[in-house]
Every structure is written in C-alpha cells, then in structure tokens.
XYZ file of C-alpha atoms in Angstrom:
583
model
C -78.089 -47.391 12.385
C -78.247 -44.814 10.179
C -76.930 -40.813 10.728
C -80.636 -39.803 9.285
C -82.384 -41.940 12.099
C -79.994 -40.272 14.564
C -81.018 -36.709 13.158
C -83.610 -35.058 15.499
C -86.637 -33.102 14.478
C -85.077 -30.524 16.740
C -82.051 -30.131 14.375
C -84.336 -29.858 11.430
C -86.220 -27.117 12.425
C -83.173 -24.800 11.481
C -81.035 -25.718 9.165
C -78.596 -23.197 8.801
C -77.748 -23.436 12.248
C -77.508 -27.250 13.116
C -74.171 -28.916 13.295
C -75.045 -31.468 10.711
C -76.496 -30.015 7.300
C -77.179 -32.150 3.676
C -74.842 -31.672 0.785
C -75.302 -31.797 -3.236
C -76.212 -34.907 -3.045
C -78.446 -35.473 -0.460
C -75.733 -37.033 2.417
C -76.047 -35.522 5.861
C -72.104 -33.832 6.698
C -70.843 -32.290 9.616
C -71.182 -28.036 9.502
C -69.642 -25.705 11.932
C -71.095 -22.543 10.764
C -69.467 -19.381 11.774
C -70.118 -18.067 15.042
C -72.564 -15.234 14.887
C -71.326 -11.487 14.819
C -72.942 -9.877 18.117
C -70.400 -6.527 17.681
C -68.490 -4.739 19.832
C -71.136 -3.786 22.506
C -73.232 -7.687 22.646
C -70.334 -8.864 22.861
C -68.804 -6.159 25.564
C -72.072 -6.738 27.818
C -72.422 -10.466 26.938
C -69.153 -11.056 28.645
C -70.301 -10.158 31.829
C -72.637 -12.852 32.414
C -72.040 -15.895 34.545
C -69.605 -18.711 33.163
C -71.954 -22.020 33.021
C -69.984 -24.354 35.304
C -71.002 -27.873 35.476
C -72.805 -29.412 38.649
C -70.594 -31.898 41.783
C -71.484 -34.591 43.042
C -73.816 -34.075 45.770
C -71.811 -36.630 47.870
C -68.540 -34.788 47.482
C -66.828 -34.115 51.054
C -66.072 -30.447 51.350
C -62.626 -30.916 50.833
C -63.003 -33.088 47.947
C -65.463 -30.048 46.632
C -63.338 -27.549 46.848
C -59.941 -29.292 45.434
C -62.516 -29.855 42.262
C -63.883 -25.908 42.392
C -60.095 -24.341 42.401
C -59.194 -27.493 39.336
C -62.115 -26.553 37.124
C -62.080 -22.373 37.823
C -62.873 -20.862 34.463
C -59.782 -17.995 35.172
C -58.661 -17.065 31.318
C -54.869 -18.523 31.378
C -54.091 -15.232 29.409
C -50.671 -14.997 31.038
C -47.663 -15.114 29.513
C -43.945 -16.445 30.310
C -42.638 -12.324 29.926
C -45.651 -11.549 31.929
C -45.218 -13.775 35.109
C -41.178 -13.144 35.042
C -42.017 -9.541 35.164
C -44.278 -9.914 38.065
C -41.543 -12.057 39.836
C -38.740 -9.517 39.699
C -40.238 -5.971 40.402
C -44.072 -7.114 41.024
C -44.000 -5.896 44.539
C -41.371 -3.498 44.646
C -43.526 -0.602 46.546
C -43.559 1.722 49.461
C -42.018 -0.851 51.838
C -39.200 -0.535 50.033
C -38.905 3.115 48.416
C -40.360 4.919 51.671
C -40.778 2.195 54.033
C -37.019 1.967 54.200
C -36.391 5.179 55.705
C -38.040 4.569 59.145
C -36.135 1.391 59.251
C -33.307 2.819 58.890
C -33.697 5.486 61.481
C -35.126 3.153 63.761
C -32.816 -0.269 63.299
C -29.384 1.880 61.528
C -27.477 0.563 58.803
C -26.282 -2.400 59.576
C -29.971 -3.185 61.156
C -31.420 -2.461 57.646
C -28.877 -5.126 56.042
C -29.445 -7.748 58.161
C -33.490 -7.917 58.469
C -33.208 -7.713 54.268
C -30.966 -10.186 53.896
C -32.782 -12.748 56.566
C -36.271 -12.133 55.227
C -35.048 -12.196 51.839
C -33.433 -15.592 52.271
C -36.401 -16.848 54.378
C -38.821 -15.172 50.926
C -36.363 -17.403 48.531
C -37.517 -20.271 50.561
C -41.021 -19.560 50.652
C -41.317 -18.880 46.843
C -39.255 -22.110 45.675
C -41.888 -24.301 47.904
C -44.503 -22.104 45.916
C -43.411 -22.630 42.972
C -43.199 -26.751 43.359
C -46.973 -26.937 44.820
C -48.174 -24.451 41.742
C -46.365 -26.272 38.933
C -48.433 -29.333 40.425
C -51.781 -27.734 41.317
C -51.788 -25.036 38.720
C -54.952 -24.573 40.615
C -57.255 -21.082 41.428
C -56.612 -19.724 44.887
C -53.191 -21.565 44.625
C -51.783 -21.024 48.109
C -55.070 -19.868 49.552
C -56.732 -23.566 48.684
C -53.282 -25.807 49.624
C -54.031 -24.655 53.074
C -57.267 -26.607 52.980
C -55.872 -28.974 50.928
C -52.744 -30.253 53.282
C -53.272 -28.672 56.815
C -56.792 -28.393 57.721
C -60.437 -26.802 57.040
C -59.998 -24.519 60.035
C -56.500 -23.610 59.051
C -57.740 -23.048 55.316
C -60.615 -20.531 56.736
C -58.305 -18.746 58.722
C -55.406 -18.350 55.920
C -58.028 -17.293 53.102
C -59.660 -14.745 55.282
C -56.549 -13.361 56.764
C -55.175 -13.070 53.055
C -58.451 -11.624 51.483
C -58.144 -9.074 54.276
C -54.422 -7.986 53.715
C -54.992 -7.407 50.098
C -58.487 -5.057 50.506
C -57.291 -2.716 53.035
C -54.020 -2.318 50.955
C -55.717 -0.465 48.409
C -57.000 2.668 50.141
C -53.502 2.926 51.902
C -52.076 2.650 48.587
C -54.292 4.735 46.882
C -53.595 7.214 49.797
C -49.857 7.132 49.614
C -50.428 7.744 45.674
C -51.855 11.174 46.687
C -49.310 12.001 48.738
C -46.288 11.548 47.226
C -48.430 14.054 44.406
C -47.950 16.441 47.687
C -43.594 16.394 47.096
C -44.452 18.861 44.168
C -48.145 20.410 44.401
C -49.493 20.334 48.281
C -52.494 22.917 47.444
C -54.622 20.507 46.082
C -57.001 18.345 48.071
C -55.678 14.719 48.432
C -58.969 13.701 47.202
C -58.780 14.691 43.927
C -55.767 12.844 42.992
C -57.217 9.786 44.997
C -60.202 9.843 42.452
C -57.470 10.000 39.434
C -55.472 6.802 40.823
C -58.940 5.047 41.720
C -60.127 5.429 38.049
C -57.012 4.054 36.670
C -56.883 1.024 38.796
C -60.993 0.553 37.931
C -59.698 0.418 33.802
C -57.185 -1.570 34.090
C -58.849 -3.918 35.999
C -61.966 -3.734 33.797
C -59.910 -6.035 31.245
C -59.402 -8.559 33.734
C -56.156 -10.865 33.878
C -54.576 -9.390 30.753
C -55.303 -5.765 31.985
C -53.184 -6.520 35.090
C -49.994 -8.481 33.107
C -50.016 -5.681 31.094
C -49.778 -3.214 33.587
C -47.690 -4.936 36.015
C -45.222 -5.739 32.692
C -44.721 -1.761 32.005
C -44.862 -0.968 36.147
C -41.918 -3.945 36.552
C -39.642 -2.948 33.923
C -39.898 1.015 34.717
C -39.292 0.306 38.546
C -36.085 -2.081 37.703
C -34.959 0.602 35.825
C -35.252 2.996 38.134
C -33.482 0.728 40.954
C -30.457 -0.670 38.237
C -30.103 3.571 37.841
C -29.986 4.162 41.209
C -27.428 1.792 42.076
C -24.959 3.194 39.398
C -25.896 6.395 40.871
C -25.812 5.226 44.522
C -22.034 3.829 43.596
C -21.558 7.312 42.440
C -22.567 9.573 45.078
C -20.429 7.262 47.412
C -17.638 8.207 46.132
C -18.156 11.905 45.555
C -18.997 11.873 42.209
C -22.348 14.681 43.051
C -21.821 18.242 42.505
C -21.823 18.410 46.512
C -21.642 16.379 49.414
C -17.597 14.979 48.652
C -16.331 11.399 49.458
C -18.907 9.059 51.798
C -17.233 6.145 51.898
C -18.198 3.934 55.222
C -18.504 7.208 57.357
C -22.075 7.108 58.457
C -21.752 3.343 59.715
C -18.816 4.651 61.836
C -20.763 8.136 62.944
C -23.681 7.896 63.817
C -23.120 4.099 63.768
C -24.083 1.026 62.375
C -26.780 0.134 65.208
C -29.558 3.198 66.434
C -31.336 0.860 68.964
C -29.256 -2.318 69.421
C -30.895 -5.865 69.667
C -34.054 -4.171 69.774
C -33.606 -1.683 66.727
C -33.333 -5.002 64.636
C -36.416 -6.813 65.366
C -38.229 -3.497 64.669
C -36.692 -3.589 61.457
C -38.211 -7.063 60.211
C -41.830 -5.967 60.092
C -40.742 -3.147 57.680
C -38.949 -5.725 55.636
C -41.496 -8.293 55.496
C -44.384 -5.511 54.162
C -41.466 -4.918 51.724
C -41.579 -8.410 50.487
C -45.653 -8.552 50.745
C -46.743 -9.369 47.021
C -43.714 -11.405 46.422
C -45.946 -15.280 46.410
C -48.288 -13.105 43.674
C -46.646 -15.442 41.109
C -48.483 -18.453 42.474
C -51.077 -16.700 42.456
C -51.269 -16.044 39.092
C -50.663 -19.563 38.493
C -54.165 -20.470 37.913
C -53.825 -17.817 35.029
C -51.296 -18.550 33.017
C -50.828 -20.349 30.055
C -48.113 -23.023 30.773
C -47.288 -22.839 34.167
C -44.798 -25.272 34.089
C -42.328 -24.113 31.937
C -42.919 -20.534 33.235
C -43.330 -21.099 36.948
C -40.134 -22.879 37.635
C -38.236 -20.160 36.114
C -39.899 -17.535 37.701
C -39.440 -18.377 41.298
C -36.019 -18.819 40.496
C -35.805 -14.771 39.512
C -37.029 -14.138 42.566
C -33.351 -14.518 44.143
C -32.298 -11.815 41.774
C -34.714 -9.604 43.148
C -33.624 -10.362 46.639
C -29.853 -10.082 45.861
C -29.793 -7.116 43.486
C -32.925 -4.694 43.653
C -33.089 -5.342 47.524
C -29.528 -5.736 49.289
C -27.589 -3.693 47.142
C -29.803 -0.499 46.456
C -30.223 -0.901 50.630
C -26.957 -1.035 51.403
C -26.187 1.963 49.003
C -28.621 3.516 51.170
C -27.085 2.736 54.437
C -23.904 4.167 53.357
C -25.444 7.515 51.897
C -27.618 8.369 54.383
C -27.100 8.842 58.383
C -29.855 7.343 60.749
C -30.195 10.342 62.212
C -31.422 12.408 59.629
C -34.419 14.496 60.528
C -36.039 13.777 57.130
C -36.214 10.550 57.581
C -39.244 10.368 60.364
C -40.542 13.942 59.828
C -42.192 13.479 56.541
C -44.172 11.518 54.839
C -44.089 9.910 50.671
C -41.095 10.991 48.968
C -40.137 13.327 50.832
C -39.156 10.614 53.662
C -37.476 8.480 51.225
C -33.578 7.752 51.489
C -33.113 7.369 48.069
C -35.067 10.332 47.410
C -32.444 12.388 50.122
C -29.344 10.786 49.201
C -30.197 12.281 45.942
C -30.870 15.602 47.332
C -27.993 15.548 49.901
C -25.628 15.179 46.605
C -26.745 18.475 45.376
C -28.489 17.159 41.828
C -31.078 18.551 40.274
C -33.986 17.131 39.063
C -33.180 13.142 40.128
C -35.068 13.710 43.259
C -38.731 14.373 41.106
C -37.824 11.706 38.573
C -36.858 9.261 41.657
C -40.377 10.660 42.784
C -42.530 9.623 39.806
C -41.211 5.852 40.511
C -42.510 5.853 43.346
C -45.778 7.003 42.499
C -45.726 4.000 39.638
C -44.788 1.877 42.623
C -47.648 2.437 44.313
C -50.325 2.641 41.472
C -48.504 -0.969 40.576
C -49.266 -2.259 43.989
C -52.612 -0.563 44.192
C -53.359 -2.933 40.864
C -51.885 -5.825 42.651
C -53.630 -5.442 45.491
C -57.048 -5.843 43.658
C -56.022 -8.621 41.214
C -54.927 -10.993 45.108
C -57.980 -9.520 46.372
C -60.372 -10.832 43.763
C -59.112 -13.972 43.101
C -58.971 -14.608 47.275
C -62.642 -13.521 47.816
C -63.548 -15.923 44.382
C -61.325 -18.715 46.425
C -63.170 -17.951 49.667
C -66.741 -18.814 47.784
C -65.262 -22.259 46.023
C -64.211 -23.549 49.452
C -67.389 -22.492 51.273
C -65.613 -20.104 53.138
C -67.997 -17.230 52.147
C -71.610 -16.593 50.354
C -71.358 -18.537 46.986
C -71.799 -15.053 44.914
C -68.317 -14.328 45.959
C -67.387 -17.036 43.755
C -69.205 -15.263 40.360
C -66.831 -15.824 37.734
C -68.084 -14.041 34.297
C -67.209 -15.443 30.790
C -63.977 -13.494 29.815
C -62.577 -15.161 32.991
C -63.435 -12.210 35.639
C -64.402 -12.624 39.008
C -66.298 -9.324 39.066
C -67.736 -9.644 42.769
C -64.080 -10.260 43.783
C -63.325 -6.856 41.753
C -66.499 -5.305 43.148
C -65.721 -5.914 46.783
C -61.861 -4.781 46.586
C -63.006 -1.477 44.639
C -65.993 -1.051 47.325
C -64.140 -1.130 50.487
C -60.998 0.587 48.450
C -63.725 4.061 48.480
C -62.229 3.982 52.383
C -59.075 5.758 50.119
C -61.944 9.002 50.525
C -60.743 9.127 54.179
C -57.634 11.333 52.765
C -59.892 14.317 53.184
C -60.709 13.633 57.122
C -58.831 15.069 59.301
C -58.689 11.617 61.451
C -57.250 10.120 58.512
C -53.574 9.144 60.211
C -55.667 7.487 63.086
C -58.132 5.175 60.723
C -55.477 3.877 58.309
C -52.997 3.088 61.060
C -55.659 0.594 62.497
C -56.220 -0.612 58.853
C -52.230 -1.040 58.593
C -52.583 -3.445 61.695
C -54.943 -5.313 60.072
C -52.375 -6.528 57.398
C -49.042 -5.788 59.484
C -48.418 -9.170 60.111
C -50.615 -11.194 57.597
C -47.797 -11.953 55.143
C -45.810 -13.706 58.058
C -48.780 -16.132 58.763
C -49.277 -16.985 55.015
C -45.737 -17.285 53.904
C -45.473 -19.975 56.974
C -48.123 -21.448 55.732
C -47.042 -22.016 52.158
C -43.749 -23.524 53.905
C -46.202 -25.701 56.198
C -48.695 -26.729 53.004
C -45.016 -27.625 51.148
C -43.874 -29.661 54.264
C -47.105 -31.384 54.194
C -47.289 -32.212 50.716
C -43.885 -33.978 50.823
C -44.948 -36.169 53.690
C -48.632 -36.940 51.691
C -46.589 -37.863 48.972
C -43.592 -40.340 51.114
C -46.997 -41.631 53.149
C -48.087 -43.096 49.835
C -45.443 -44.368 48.359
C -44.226 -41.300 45.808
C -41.350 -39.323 45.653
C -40.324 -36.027 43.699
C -39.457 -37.893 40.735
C -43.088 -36.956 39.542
C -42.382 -33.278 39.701
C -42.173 -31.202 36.863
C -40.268 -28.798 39.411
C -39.217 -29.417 42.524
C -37.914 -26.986 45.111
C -34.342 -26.226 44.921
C -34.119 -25.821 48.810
C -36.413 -29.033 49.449
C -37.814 -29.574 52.564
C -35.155 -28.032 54.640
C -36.285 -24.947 52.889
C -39.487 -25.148 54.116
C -38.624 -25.787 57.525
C -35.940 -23.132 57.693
C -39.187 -20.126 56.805
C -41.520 -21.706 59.112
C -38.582 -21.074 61.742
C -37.706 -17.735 60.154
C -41.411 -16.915 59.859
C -41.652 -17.524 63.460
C -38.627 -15.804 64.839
C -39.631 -12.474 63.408
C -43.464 -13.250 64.890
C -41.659 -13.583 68.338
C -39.749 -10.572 67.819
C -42.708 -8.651 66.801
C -44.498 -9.270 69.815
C -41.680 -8.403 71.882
C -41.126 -4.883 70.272
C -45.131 -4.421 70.574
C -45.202 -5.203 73.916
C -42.486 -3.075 74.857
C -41.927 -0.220 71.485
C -38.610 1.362 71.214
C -38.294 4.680 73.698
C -42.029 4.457 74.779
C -43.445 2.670 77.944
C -45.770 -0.558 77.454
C -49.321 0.372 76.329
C -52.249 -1.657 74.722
C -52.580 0.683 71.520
C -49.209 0.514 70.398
C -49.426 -3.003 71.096
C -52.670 -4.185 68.793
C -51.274 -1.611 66.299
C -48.648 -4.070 65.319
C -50.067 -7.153 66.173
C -53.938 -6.951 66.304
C -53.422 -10.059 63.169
C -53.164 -11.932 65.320
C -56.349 -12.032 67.792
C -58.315 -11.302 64.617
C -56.762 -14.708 63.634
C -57.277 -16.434 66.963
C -61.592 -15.233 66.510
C -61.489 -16.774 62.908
C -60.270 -20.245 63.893
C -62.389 -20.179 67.215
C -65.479 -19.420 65.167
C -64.869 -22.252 62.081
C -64.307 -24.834 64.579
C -67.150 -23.896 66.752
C -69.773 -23.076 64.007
C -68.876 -26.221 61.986
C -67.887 -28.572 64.663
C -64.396 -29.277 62.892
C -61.993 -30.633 65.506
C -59.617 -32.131 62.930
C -56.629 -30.057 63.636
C -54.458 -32.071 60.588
C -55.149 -34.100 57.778
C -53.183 -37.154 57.970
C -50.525 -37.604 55.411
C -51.943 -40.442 53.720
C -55.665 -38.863 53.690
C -54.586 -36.077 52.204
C -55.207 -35.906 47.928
C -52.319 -35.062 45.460
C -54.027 -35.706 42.557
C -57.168 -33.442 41.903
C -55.869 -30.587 39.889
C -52.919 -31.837 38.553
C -52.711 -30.897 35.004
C -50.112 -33.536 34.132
C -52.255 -36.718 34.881
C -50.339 -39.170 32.878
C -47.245 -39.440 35.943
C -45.650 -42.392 33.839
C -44.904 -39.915 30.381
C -44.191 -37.098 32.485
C -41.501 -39.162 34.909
C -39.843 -39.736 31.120
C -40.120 -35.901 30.422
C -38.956 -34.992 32.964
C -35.459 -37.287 33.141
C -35.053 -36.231 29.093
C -35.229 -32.966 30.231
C -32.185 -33.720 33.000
C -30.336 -35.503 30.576
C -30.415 -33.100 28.012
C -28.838 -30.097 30.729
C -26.766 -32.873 31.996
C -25.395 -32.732 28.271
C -24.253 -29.071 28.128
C -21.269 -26.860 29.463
C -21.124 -26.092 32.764
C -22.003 -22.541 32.308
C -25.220 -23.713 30.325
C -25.946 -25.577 33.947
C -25.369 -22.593 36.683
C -27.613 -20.429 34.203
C -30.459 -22.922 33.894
C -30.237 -23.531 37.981
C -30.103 -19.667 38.418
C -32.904 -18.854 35.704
C-alpha cells in the first residue's frame, strides 16, 4: 500500500503544517516544521494550562491506580546532581537548629544536647539510606508519601500523606513568622507584618518557576548556610580557647559548672523533639526524586552526604555550643529569633563586633530556605494526595511546565495564617499550629523505615534479592529496623515528658501541645477504614508490586551494570573505595 493512499484528506487541507509534505519531485517526505513562535507572554500563560495525561484502565484496583499516577506524573526532572547534593547537606538546616538549639540546651544541658543529636542523627542516617534505595527504584512522584500505600496499607498511606501534607503547610506561616522576627534583633519599630509580606512575596517568585526556582534557591541558601556553620566552627574552636577580645580560656568549664545535665533522665527526652524538628526536611531528597534528571547516579550519592551533615554541621557546631555557652544563661529562654540563639551569644559573650548581625542574616536565609522548602513538600504532597484518591482530584492539577499549581495555591493560601504576626494572640495560635507538626516527622521517618522493611520482604517473598538494585542501603535492613525502634523510643519519651513537662504539674494543654499528632492521626485512620470499609491492615509480601515505576525495566542489563560497576571500584586503591562508600 502506498504512502499517498495512507495520506488523509485531513492532512491535505494544510500543507504547511502536516507532518508529511511533497518534494521537487512529487514524492510525499516526512516534515517537522518548526514549532510555532507564541512569544514570551503565549507562551508564559500557555504554560499554565493542564498537562494532557492519558486515561487508566477503568478496572485498575486503587492501588494498582495510584502506583501508575505517581510512575507517569508529568513533574519536569529539571534537577540536577549539584542541585540534589546541595539539598542533602544544608537543605534543612533551619531554626531547629540555629534557635531551636538554645532551649534544648537550657532545658536538657550539654551533654543532653550531644546525645539526642547524635541518636537522632544516627537514627536520620538510617532513615535516608532506606530512602534513598526505594527512590533509586521508584523514582516515582510522592516518593515516600505513595510507598506507604504501596508496601503497608491504604489506611496507613491516607494517614502518612495527610499527616505529611499537614506538617509542611503550617510550617510556612511559622516560618514566615520567625523570618520577621529575627528582622526584630536589629529594627523592632516596625510592624512584623510588613516584613512578613516581603518574605511571602519572595517565596511566591521563586516558587512561580516551579522545580528549577526551588534548586536554585535551595543551591545558593545550602552553600551560604554551610558556610556560615564551617565559619563558625573555626570560630567556635577559637573562642574556646580564648582567642575573643573578651571572655578568656573556656575550655570544658561550663560542663563542669553548671553541669553537663539541667534536668537529668528527663532533661534528655525533652531534648529529642527539638532535635528531630531539627532534622525535619532531611527525606526532602526523595522527595525530589520524582524531579530529577538521573536519580540514580545522583540519589545514591546524595543520601550518602547526608552523614556529613550529621557528623560535621550538626555534632560539632553543637558541641562547640555546649562548651561556649552555660545552660543557665538567661538569654537562652527569655528571647525569641536571634537573639535566643547560642551561636548568636557565644559570639556576643566573646566580645566581637559585628559576627553576631552577620551570624543573624544566616539565620534569616535559614528560614526563608525552609519557608521555600516547606511549599515545594507541600505541593508535591497535596498533588500525591489527589493521584492516590486521598483528596478531590483538582489537588492533583499538574500544569505543562511541570507545576502542581493547586499544590502551590493551597500551601501559599493557608501560609496568609503568617498575617497572625500582627494579633496580639499570635504566641497562643501558632503554638497549637506547632503541635500539629511536632511530632509528624517521627511518624513518617518510621514509616519510610517500615515501607523499606516491607519492600525487602516483597522482594525475598518472590524470589528476588538486592542484586537488582541500582543502590542498595548501606545499613540494610537492620537499618531500618534500628529507626523504627529509634523512631519509637523518642515517641515514648515524648509522651512521657507531655504527660508530666519538666517543673510543671500534669495538665491536658501542655499535653496535646506536644502530642496532639497523634489523636489527629488516630481520627484519620478511624475515618479511611470506616468510610471505605478497608480492614486490610497489611499487604502481604507477595501481593505487594515492585515493578510499576521502576525506570530500569530491563533487570537482566541492569544486574550486568550494576556488577561492572562493582568490579570496576573493586579495581581501584583503597582510598578510591572509602571515598566512593562515603560519597
């Protein structure tokens, strides 16, 4: 049959637009004609229209659904290698740690302060290398959000989304609040309000340009904040041994006087809810897995930075801090921003000038970078939330340049609550919107530790092994296990220091201030099983699917890829080997 009976009357109504056009001598060619010009402004506007996503398969359980919805998301993978290894090292460096700190250390002491780091830091390693081996699998949209679905349960993957969706939109009116105070530490006069609107505009723009609007931002936010922490442990070092104009030769004096411990047992349990909102943000790298362009050559290597974030940015500029500043200083609880800071007073308490306003403005870029943060999780969870049926399907509205603009809409709506600055309640209403998140990253980094757990029994229940990972964790399964336990440990220890708060008798409000997740929780899962009549607790093992989403779907060449890749760092120096297993 011939091309010319194949050529519709359709295609020759127009000519200079159909794909197949007659040459010089009258034989129908292919022709790809330039794309038309629209300009700036079509084009600007034209982007904002829905992406054209192609229909399921009416018979489709709703698992099955939504493992397809998060595989075919049409998320630009704009996201580069620099990009994700930025946002692994300082991407959610913030308040917990910069101001955050301070409380904890009046409350837990020194050694308190050490101790809850260096646990939930270990337990966070954990949690991010079992990331990192179900995202370099399922490079998939939601990431975490969707395994929970995927390998626990439907209930389980309601409650998770919802309770992560939630963290991430009240976090940006307390961030956006926190911006405008720690604008107080040099000009109080003016209304919190106004600087609110400032920060609120700034996230809007950036956020405007979707994915590659946050990598760039987060890229110049991570590098000036590791910066700032690499200078402050030179200067930390410094002012230790009396190397400030004032203050003389520190040494281990303040662990000896006041002391290492302010409240005992019970000052170090307080101390782990600090630390874990210190870590919140760190699983934003599987996150952004969906979104970037080769996930498996830049995943792998970004959970593995992850440590050095732990080990270097956390421990050490904490410890300097314990060691510079007593537990018992009055600035430490009596303030608020920068002003309650121990780096901030360690500075001031060695007599330098104009450190403590430089030290200032990184905080400030702390918190506009995880103001930005906190709408890039938020959008992409409320999008997730629509694929898996969890919420109204215009949640899911994806546009053509890859943004999910209700996602962006929603965070930016409920983040005008950052207005509140002006009310004189203000300290009341965002202390119950800080208990709505208090304890959210606990649940969900057990849960990535219980999705990982699952995954490797799916995968021994049918036969398969790890040899058909591109990356597998470096902690394995007792990895996993060892943050659920962690995960679980500091939940019991919350409870116990809600129930019964440090120098204060037992009351209800000081109770659900810390731990009001958790109820909210209890109504979510109560509600999905009872409105959908979903008593399946667990997917079995073999039931459950570790194939939709994958991008490597040829297992037999990437099983060979993967063992020339082993043999060829098999081949090198030993140094070559401890860098490539550190990095």
């Amino acid at each position: 049959m011939s091309i010319e009976k194949n050529y519709s009357e359709k295609d020759a109504v127009d000519t200079t637009v159909s794909p197949i056009q007659q040459n010089s001598d009258n034989e129908y060619v292919n022709y790809n004609p330039e794309p038309e010009k629209k300009g700036f402004f079509r084009d600007f506007f034209d982007g904002f229209k829905p992406f054209e996503e192609e229909e399921l398969d009416p018979n489709l359980t709703d698992i099955e659904r939504a493992n397809i919805m998060a595989a075919r998301s049409p998320l630009k993978r704009s996201l580069k290698n620099r990009h994700l290894q930025m946002i692994a090292i300082g991407g959610s460096i913030g308040t917990g740690l910069f101001v955050g700190s301070g409380s904890a250390l009046a409350t837990g002491g020194p050694a308190s302060l050490v101790i809850a780091w260096i646990l939930t830091g270990a337990m966070m390693y954990c949690t991010v290398q079992s990331l990192g081996e179900l995202c370099v699998a399922f490079p998939v949209a939601g990431s975490f959000v969707q395994f929970n679905t995927r390998f626990i349960s439907q209930a389980w993957g309601f409650c998770m989304a919802w309770n992560y969706a939630l963290q991430w939109l009240v976090v940006l009116p307390l961030e956006l609040v926190a911006a405008a105070i720690t604008i107080q530490y040099w000009n109080s006069t003016v209304n919190s309000a106004a600087w609110v609107v400032i920060f609120y505009v700034l996230v809007f723009v950036i956020n405007i340009f979707g994915v590659k609007g946050y990598g760039e931002a987060e890229f110049i936010f991570s590098i000036l904040k590791v910066l700032a922490i690499i200078g402050y442990i030179i200067l930390g070092i410094v002012i230790n041994c009396g190397g400030g104009p004032q203050g003389g030769y520190i040494g281990g004096r303040y662990w000896h006087d006041p002391g290492a411990f302010a409240a005992g047992f019970k000052g170090l349990c307080s101390v782990f809810v600090t630390s874990a909102f210190s870590f919140a943000g760190t699983e934003l790298v599987g996150l952004a897995a969906a979104e970037t362009e080769n996930p498996r050559k830049s995943l792998p290597s970004a959970t593995k930075q992850v440590f050095w974030r732990i080990a270097l940015f956390y421990i050490i500029s904490l410890t300097l801090v314990g060691v510079n500043v007593p537990y018992n200083d009055e600035r430490l609880l009596g303030n608020s921003g920068a002003a309650a800071s121990p780096f901030v007073i360690s500075i001031v308490n060695a007599g330098i000038k104009g450190l403590p306003s430089v030290m200032n403005a990184v905080i400030m870029i702390a918190v506009c970078s995880v103001a930005n943060s906190s709408v890039y999780a938020a959008s992409r969870t409320v999008a997730s939330l629509a694929d898996q049926g969890f919420a109204p399907k215009i949640f899911g509205y994806i546009d053509r340049h890859g943004r999910p603009l209700v996602g962006v809409a929603t965070s930016l709506l409920i983040g005008l609550l950052c207005f509140l600055a002006a009310s004189k309640h203000q300290d009341e209403v965002f202390a119950w919107m800080m208990a709505l998140s208090g304890l959210s990253s606990i649940f969900t980094w057990g849960s990535i530790c219980g999705c990982h757990l699952r995954f490797r029994a799916a995968l021994a229940a049918k036969g398969r092994g790890t040899d058909e990972l591109a990356f597998a964790s470096q902690v394995g399964i007792y990895g996993s296990a060892f943050g659920v336990l962690m995960n679980c440990l500091i939940l019991m220890a919350q409870f116990w220091v809600a129930l019964f708060p440090i120098g204060e008798p037992a009351n209800a409000t000081s109770f659900f201030k810390v731990f009001l997740c958790v109820p909210i929780l209890i109504v979510f899962y109560v509600f999905w099983v009872f409105y959908k009549k979903d008593y399946n607790f667990f997917i079995k093992p073999i039931d459950i699917d570790v194939d939709t989403g994958r991008r490597e779907l040829d297992l037999e060449l990437l099983k060979q890829e993967i063992a020339e890749e082993k043999a060829f760092i098999a081949s090198k120096p030993f140094y070559y080997r401890i860098y490539k297993f550190w990095c």
